[in-house]
Each structure stands twice: as C-alpha cells, then as structure tokens.
PDB file of C-alpha atoms in Angstrom:
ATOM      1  CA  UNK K   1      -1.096   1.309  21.367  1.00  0.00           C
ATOM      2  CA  UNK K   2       0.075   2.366  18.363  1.00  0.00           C
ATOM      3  CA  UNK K   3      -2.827   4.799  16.863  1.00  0.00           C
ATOM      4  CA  UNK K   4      -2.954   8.296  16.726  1.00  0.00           C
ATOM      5  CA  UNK K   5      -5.888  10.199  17.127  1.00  0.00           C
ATOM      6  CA  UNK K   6      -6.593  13.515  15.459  1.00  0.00           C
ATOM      7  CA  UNK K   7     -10.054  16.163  15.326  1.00  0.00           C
ATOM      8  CA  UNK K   8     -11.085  14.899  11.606  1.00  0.00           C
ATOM      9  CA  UNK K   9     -11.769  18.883  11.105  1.00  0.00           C
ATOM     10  CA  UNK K  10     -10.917  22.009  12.573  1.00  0.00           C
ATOM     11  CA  UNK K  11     -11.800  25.808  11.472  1.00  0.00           C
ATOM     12  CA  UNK K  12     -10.300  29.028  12.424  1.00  0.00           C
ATOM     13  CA  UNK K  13     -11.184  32.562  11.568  1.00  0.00           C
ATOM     14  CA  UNK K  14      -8.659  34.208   9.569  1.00  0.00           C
ATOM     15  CA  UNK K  15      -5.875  35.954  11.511  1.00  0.00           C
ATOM     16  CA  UNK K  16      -6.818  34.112  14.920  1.00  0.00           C
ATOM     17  CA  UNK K  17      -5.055  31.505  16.581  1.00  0.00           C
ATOM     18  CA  UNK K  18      -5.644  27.653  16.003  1.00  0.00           C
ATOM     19  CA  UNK K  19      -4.850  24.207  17.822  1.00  0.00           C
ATOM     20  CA  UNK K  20      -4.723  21.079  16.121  1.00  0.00           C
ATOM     21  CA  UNK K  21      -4.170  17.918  18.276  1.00  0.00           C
ATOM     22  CA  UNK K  22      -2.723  14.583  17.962  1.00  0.00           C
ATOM     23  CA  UNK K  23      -3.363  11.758  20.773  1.00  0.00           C
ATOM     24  CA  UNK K  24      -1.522   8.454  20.995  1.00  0.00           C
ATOM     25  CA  UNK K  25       0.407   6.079  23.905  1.00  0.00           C
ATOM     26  CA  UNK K  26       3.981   6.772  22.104  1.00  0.00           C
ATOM     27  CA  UNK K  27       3.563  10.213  22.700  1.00  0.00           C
ATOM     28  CA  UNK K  28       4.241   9.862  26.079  1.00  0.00           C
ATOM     29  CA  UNK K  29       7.496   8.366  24.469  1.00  0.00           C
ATOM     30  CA  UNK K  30       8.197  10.343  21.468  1.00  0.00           C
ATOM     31  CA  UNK K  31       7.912  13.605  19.987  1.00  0.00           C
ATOM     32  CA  UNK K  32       5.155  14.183  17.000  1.00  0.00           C
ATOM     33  CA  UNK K  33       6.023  15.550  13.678  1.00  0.00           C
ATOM     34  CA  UNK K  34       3.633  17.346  11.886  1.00  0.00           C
ATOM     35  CA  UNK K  35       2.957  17.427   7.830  1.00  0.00           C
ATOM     36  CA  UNK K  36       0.727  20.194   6.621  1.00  0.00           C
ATOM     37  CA  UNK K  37      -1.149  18.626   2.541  1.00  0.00           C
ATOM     38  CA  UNK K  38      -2.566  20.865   0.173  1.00  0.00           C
ATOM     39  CA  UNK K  39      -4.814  19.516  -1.988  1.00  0.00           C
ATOM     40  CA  UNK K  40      -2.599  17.697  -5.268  1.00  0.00           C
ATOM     41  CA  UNK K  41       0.289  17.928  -3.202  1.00  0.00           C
ATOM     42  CA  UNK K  42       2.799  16.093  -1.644  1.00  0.00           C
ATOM     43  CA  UNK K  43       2.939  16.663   2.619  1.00  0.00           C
ATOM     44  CA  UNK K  44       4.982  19.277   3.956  1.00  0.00           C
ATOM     45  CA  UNK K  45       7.235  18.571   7.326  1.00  0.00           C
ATOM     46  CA  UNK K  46       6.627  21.928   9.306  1.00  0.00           C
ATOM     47  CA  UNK K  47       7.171  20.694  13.489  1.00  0.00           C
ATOM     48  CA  UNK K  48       9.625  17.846  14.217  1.00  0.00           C
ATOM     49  CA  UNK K  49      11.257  17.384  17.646  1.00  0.00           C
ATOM     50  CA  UNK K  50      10.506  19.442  20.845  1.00  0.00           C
ATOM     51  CA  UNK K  51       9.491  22.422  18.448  1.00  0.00           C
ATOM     52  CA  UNK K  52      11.741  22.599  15.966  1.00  0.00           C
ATOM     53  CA  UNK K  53      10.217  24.435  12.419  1.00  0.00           C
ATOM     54  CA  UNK K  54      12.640  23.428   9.154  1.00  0.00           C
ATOM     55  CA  UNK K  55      13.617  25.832   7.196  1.00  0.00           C
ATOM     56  CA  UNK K  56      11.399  28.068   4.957  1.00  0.00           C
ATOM     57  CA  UNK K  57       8.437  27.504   7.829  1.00  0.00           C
ATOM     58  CA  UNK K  58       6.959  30.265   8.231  1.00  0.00           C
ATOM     59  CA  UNK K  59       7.381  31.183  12.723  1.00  0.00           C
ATOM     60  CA  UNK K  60       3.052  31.375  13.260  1.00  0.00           C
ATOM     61  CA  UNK K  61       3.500  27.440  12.694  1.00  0.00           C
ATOM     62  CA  UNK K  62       4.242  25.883  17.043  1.00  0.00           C
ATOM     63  CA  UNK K  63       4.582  22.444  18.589  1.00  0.00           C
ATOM     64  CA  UNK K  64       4.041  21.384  22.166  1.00  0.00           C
ATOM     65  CA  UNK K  65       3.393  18.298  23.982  1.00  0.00           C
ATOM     66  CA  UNK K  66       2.015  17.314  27.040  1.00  0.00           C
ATOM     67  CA  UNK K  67       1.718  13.682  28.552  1.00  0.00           C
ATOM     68  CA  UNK K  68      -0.309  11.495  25.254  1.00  0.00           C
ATOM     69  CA  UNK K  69      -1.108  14.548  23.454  1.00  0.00           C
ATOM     70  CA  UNK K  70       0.680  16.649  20.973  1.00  0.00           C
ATOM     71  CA  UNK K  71      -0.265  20.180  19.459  1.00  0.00           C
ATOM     72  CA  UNK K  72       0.240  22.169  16.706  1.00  0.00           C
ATOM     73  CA  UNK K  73      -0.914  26.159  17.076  1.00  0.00           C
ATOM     74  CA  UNK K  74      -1.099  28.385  14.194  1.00  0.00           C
ATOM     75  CA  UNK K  75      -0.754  31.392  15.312  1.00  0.00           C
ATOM     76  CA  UNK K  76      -2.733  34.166  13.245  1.00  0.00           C
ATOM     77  CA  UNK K  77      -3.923  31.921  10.464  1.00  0.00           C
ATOM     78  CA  UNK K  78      -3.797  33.051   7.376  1.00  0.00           C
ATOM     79  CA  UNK K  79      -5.756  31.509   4.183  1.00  0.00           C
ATOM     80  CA  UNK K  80      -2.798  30.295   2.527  1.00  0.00           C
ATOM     81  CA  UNK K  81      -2.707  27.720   5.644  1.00  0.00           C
ATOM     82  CA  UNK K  82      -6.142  25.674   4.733  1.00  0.00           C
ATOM     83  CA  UNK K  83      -4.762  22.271   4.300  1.00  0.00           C
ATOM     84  CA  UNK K  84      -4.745  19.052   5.988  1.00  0.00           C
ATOM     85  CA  UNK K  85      -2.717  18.149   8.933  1.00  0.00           C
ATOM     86  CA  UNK K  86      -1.264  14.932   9.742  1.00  0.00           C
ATOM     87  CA  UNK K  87       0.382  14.170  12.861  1.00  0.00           C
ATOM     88  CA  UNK K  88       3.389  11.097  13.243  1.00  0.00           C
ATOM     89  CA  UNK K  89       5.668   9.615  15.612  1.00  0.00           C
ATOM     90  CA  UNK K  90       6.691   6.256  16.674  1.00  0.00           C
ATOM     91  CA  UNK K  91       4.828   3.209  17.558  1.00  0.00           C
ATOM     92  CA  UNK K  92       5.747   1.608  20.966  1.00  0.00           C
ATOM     93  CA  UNK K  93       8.785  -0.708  19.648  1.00  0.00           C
ATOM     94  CA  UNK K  94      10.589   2.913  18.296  1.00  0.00           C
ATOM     95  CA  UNK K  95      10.863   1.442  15.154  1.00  0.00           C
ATOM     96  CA  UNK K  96       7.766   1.734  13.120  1.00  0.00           C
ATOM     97  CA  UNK K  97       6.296   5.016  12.505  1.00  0.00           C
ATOM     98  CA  UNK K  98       2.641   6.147  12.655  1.00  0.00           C
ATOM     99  CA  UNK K  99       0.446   8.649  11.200  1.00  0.00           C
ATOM    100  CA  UNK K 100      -2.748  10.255  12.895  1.00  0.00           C
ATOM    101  CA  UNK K 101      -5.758  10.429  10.476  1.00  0.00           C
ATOM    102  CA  UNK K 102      -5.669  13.918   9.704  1.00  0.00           C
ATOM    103  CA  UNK K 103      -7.259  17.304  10.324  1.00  0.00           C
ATOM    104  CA  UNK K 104      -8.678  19.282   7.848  1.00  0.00           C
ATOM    105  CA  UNK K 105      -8.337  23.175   8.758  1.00  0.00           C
ATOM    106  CA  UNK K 106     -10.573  25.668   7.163  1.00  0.00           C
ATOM    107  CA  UNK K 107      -9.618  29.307   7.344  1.00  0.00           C
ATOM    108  CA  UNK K 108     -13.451  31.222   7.355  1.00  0.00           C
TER     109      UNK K 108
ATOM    110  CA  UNK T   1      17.521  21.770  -4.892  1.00  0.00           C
ATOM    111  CA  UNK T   2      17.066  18.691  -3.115  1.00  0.00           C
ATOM    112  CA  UNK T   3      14.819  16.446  -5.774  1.00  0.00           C
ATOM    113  CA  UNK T   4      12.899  12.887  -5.129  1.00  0.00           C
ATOM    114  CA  UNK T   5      11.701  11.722  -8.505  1.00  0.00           C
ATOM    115  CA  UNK T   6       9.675   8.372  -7.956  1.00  0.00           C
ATOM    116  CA  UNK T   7       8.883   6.456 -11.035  1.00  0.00           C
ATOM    117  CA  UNK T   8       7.605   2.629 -11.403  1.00  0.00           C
ATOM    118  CA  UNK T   9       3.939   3.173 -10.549  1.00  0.00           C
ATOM    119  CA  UNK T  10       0.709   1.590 -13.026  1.00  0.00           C
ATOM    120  CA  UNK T  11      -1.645  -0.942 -12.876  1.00  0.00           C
ATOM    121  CA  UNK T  12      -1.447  -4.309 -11.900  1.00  0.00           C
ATOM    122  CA  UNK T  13      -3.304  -7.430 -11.033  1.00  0.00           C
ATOM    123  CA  UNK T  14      -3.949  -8.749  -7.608  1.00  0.00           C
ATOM    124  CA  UNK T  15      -0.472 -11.047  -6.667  1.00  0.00           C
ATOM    125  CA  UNK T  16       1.259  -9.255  -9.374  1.00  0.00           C
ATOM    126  CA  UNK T  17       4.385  -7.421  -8.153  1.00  0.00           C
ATOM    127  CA  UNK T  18       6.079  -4.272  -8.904  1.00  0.00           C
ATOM    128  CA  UNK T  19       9.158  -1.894  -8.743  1.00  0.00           C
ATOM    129  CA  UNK T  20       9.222   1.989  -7.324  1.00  0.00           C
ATOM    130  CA  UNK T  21      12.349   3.795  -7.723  1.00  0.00           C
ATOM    131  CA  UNK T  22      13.596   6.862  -6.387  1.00  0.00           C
ATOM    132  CA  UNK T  23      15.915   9.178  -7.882  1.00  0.00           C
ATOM    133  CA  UNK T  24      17.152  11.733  -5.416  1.00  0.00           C
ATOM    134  CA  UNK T  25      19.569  14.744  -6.350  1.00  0.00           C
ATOM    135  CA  UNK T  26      20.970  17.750  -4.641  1.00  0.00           C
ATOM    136  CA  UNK T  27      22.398  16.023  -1.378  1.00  0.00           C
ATOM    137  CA  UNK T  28      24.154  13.255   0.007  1.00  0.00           C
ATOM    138  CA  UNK T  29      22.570  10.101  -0.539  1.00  0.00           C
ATOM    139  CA  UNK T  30      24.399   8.514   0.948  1.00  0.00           C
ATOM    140  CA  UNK T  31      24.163   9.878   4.402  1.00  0.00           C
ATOM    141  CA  UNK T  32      20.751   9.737   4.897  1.00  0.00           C
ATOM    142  CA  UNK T  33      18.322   7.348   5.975  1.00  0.00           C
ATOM    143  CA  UNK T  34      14.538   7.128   3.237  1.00  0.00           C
ATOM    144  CA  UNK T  35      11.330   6.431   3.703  1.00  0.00           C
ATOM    145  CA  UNK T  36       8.295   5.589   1.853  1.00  0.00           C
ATOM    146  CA  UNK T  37       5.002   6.460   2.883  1.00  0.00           C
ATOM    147  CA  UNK T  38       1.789   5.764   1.178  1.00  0.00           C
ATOM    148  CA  UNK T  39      -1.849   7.386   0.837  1.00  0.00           C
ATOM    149  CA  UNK T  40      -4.413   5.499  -0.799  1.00  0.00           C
ATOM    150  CA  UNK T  41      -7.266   7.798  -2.530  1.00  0.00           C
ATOM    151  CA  UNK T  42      -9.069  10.213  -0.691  1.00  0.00           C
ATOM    152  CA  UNK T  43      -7.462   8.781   2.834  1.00  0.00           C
ATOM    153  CA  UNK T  44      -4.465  10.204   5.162  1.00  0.00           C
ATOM    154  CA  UNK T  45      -0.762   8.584   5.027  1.00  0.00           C
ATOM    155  CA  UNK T  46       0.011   5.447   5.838  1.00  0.00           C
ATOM    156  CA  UNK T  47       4.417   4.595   6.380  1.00  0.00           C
ATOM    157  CA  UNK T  48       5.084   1.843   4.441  1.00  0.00           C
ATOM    158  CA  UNK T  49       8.690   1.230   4.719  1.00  0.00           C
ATOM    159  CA  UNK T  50      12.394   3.337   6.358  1.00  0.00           C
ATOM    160  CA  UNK T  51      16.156   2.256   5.750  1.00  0.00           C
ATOM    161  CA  UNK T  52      18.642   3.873   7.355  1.00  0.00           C
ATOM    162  CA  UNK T  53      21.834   5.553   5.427  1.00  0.00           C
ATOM    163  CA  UNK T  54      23.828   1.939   5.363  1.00  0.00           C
ATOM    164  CA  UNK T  55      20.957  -0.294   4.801  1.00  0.00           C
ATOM    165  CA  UNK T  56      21.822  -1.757   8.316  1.00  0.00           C
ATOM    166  CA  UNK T  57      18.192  -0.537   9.767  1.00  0.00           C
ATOM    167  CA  UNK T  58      15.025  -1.552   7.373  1.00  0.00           C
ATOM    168  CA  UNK T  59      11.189  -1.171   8.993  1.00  0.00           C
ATOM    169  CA  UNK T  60       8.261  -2.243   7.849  1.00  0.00           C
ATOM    170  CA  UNK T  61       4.515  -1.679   8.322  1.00  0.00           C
ATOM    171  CA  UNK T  62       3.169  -5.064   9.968  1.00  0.00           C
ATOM    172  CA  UNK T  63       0.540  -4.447   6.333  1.00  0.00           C
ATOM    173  CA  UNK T  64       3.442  -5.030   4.306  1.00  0.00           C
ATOM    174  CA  UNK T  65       6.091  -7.324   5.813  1.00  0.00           C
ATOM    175  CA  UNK T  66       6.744 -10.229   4.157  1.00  0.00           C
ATOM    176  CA  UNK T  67       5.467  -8.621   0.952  1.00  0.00           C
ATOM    177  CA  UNK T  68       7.399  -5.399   0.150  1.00  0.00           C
ATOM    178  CA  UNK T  69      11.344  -4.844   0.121  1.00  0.00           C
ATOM    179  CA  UNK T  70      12.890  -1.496   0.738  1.00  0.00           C
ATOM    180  CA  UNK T  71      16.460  -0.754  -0.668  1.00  0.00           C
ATOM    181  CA  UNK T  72      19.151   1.471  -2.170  1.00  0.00           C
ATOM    182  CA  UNK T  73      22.071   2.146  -4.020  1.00  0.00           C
ATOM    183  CA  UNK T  74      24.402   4.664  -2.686  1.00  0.00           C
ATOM    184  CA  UNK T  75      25.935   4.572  -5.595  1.00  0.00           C
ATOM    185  CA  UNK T  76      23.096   5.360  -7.984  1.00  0.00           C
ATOM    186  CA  UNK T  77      21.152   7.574  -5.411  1.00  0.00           C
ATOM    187  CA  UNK T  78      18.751   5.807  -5.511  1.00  0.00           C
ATOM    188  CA  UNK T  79      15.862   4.334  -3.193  1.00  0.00           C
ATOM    189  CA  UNK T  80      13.575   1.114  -4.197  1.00  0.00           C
ATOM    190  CA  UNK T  81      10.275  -0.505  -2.867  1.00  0.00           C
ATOM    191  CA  UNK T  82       9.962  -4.097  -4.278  1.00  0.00           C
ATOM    192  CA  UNK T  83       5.781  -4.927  -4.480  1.00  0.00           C
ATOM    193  CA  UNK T  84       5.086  -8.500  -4.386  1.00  0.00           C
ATOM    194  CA  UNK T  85       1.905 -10.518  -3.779  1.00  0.00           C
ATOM    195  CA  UNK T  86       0.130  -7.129  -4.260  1.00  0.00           C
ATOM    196  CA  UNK T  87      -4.017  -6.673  -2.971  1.00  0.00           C
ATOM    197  CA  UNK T  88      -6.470  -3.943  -3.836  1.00  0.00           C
ATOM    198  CA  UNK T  89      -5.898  -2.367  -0.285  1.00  0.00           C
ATOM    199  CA  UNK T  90      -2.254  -1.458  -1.936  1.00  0.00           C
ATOM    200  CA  UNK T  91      -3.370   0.628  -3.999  1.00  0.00           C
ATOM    201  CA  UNK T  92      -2.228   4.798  -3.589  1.00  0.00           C
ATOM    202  CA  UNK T  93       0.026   7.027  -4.080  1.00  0.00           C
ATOM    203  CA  UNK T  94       3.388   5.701  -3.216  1.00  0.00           C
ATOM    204  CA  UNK T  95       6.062   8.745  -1.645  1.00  0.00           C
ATOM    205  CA  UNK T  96       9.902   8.979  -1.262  1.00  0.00           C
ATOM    206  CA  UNK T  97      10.774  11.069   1.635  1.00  0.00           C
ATOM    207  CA  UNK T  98      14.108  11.651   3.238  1.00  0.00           C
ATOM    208  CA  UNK T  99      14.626  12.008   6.671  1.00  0.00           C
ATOM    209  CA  UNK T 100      14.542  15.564   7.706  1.00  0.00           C
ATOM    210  CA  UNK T 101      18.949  15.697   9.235  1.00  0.00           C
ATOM    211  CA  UNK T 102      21.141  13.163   8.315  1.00  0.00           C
ATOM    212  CA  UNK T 103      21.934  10.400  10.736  1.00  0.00           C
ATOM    213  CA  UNK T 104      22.881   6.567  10.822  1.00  0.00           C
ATOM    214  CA  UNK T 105      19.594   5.797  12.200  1.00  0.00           C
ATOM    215  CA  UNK T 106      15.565   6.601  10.669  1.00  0.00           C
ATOM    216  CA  UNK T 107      14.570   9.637  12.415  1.00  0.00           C
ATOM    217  CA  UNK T 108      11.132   9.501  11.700  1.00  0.00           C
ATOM    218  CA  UNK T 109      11.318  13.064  10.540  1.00  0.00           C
ATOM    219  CA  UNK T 110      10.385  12.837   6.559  1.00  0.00           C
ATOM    220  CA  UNK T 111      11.783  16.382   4.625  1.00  0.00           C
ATOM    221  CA  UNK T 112      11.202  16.678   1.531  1.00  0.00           C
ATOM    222  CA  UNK T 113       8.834  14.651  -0.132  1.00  0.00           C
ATOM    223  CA  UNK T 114       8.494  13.441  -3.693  1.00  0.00           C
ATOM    224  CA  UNK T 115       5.294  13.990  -6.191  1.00  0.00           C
ATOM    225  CA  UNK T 116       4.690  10.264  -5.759  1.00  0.00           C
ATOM    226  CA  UNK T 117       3.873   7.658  -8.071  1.00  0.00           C
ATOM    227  CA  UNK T 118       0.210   5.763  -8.562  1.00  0.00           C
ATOM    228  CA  UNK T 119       0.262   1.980  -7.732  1.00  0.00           C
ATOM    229  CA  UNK T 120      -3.685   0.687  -8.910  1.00  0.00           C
ATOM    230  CA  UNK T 121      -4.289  -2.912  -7.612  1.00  0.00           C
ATOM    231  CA  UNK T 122      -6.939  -3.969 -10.104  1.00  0.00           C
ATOM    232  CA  UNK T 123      -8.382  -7.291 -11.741  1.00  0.00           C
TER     233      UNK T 123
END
C-alpha cells in the first residue's frame, strides 16, 4: 500500500506533551518525515530520518517509529506550535513519495 | 539565505498546458536533487514530481505521468514543471522544495520550501 494514515485532528493543552501519528505499509520500509503548515504558509521539514531535527528546530519537536507506524511528540507544546502536520515517506517501489492527510494540532 | 522563487502559475483552460519555474539562490544547485509538491485548496500535499542533482533520476506521481515534465538547468539554477493536458483536479498551489542534504539520489527529505505559485484549471 502506498497511503498514509494520519488522526485528521489532535489537541494538546499548552505546555503538555503531544503525539501525532502516521500509519502506512512503507513504514515498515522507510523512515517518515514530518512537515509542520501554518496557515498561508509554505510546510516546514522538522523530523527526517531515524530522528534527525534540521537546523533552527526547536529540540521539544521528536520522531520514532515502530513497525507501520511513525510518531511525532511535541514535547511541552507551546502555542506557537498550532499548525498542521503532514507526515511522508516512500511508497513501496522507493521511488515515489507519499504524504499522510494531515493533522491539525490545537494548543487549548 | 537559501531562496526558491516559483513563478509561472495563472489560469488556464482544461488541456491547456503550462510552465513553473524555479529560481533557487544561496546554494549549490547543482548538487542537489528538487522536488515539487502540490496542495490543492483547503486539502494536504500531494508530491507531484523529484529529479535528482544530474537529471539521471526523475519520479512522478502515477496522477501526473504522461502529463507533466520535471527538469533543470544547472546552469541557470533553475527547476521546471512542464503542465500539459491539464484537468480541474490540477489545480493548487504548486511548491519547489529541495531535498533536505545533498546527494546524487531524491532523498525524500524536502528543506526549504518555496511560497508556491497558483495553477487554476478553469473553463
């Protein structure tokens, strides 16, 4: 299969901790990247590979994976992180990629 | 600063075609594979379309193949997404994205992003 499966919505209190999840078959295969959208924006990479966080990320942001399903934890979430939150990796072949359908995280 | 400028975008007819370009600045062009990805309005992304540094890897979505051509000039630094035979379904914002590291093959890892460019399919 080559979907990706996301929570369409997710909410946190503010300064608790938060996990937003991604299943697919190719995760079994491949890691998940994850994109965090603010509204009028363009998407922002903030996980890629085992848990890697590029530059300028702020360290609350986590990745983790576990047989078909891939996480992403905010750790103390903080209003400024209320976005939405795509998931990606491969498709089966390795070639094509795929997005999950999003999750949109409210900070109450 | 790395910079993506995409430009190209407007309205067009169903089966009527059009050019994206991508004008990137503040890195190596030439050393990295690009991507476009697309998000039509008010849904999540969709990839469209990767080529890696040399043009030697291309990908496409099975929604566009046969319709769309990705490619580049090193030279110019820039990226293109040739839009033929174009449908209503097409129609969204349209991003450059470069892979995250650079490498000879698509990593699948898309840092940074453009502001993206509006394709409208529309009779």
């Amino acid at each position: 299969s080559s979907e990706l499966t996301q929570d369409p919505a997710v909410s946190v209190a503010l300064g608790q901790t938060v996990r937003i999840t991604c299943q697919g078959d190719s995760l079994r295969s491949y890691y998940a990247s994850w994109y965090q959208q603010k509204p009028g924006q363009a998407p922002v990479l903030v996980i890629y590979g085992k848990n890697n966080r590029p530059s300028g990320i702020p360290d609350r942001f986590s990745g983790s994976s576990s047989g078909n399903t891939a996480s992403l934890t905010i750790t103390g979430a903080q209003a400024e992180d209320e976005a939405d939150y795509y998931c990606n990796s491969r498709d089966s072949s390795g070639n094509h990629g795929v997005f999950g359908g999003g999750t949109k995280l409210t900070v109450l | 600063e790395v910079q993506l400028v995409e430009s190209g975008g407007g309205l067009v007819k169903p089966g009527g075609s059009l050019r994206l370009s991508c004008a990137a600045s503040g890195f190596t062009f030439s050393s990295y594979s690009m991507n476009w990805v697309r998000q039509a309005p008010g849904k999540g992304l969709e990839w469209v379309s990767s080529i890696s540094s040399s043009s030697s890897y291309i990908y496409y979505a099975d929604s566009v193949k046969g319709r769309f051509t990705i490619s580049r000039d090193n030279a110019k630094n820039s990226l293109y997404l040739q839009m033929n035979s174009l449908r209503a379904e097409d129609t969204a914002v349209y991003y450059c994205a470069r892979d995250h590291s650079s490498s000879w093959y698509p990593s699948n890892w898309f840092d940074p992003w453009g502001q993206g460019t509006l394709v409208t399919v529309s009779s």
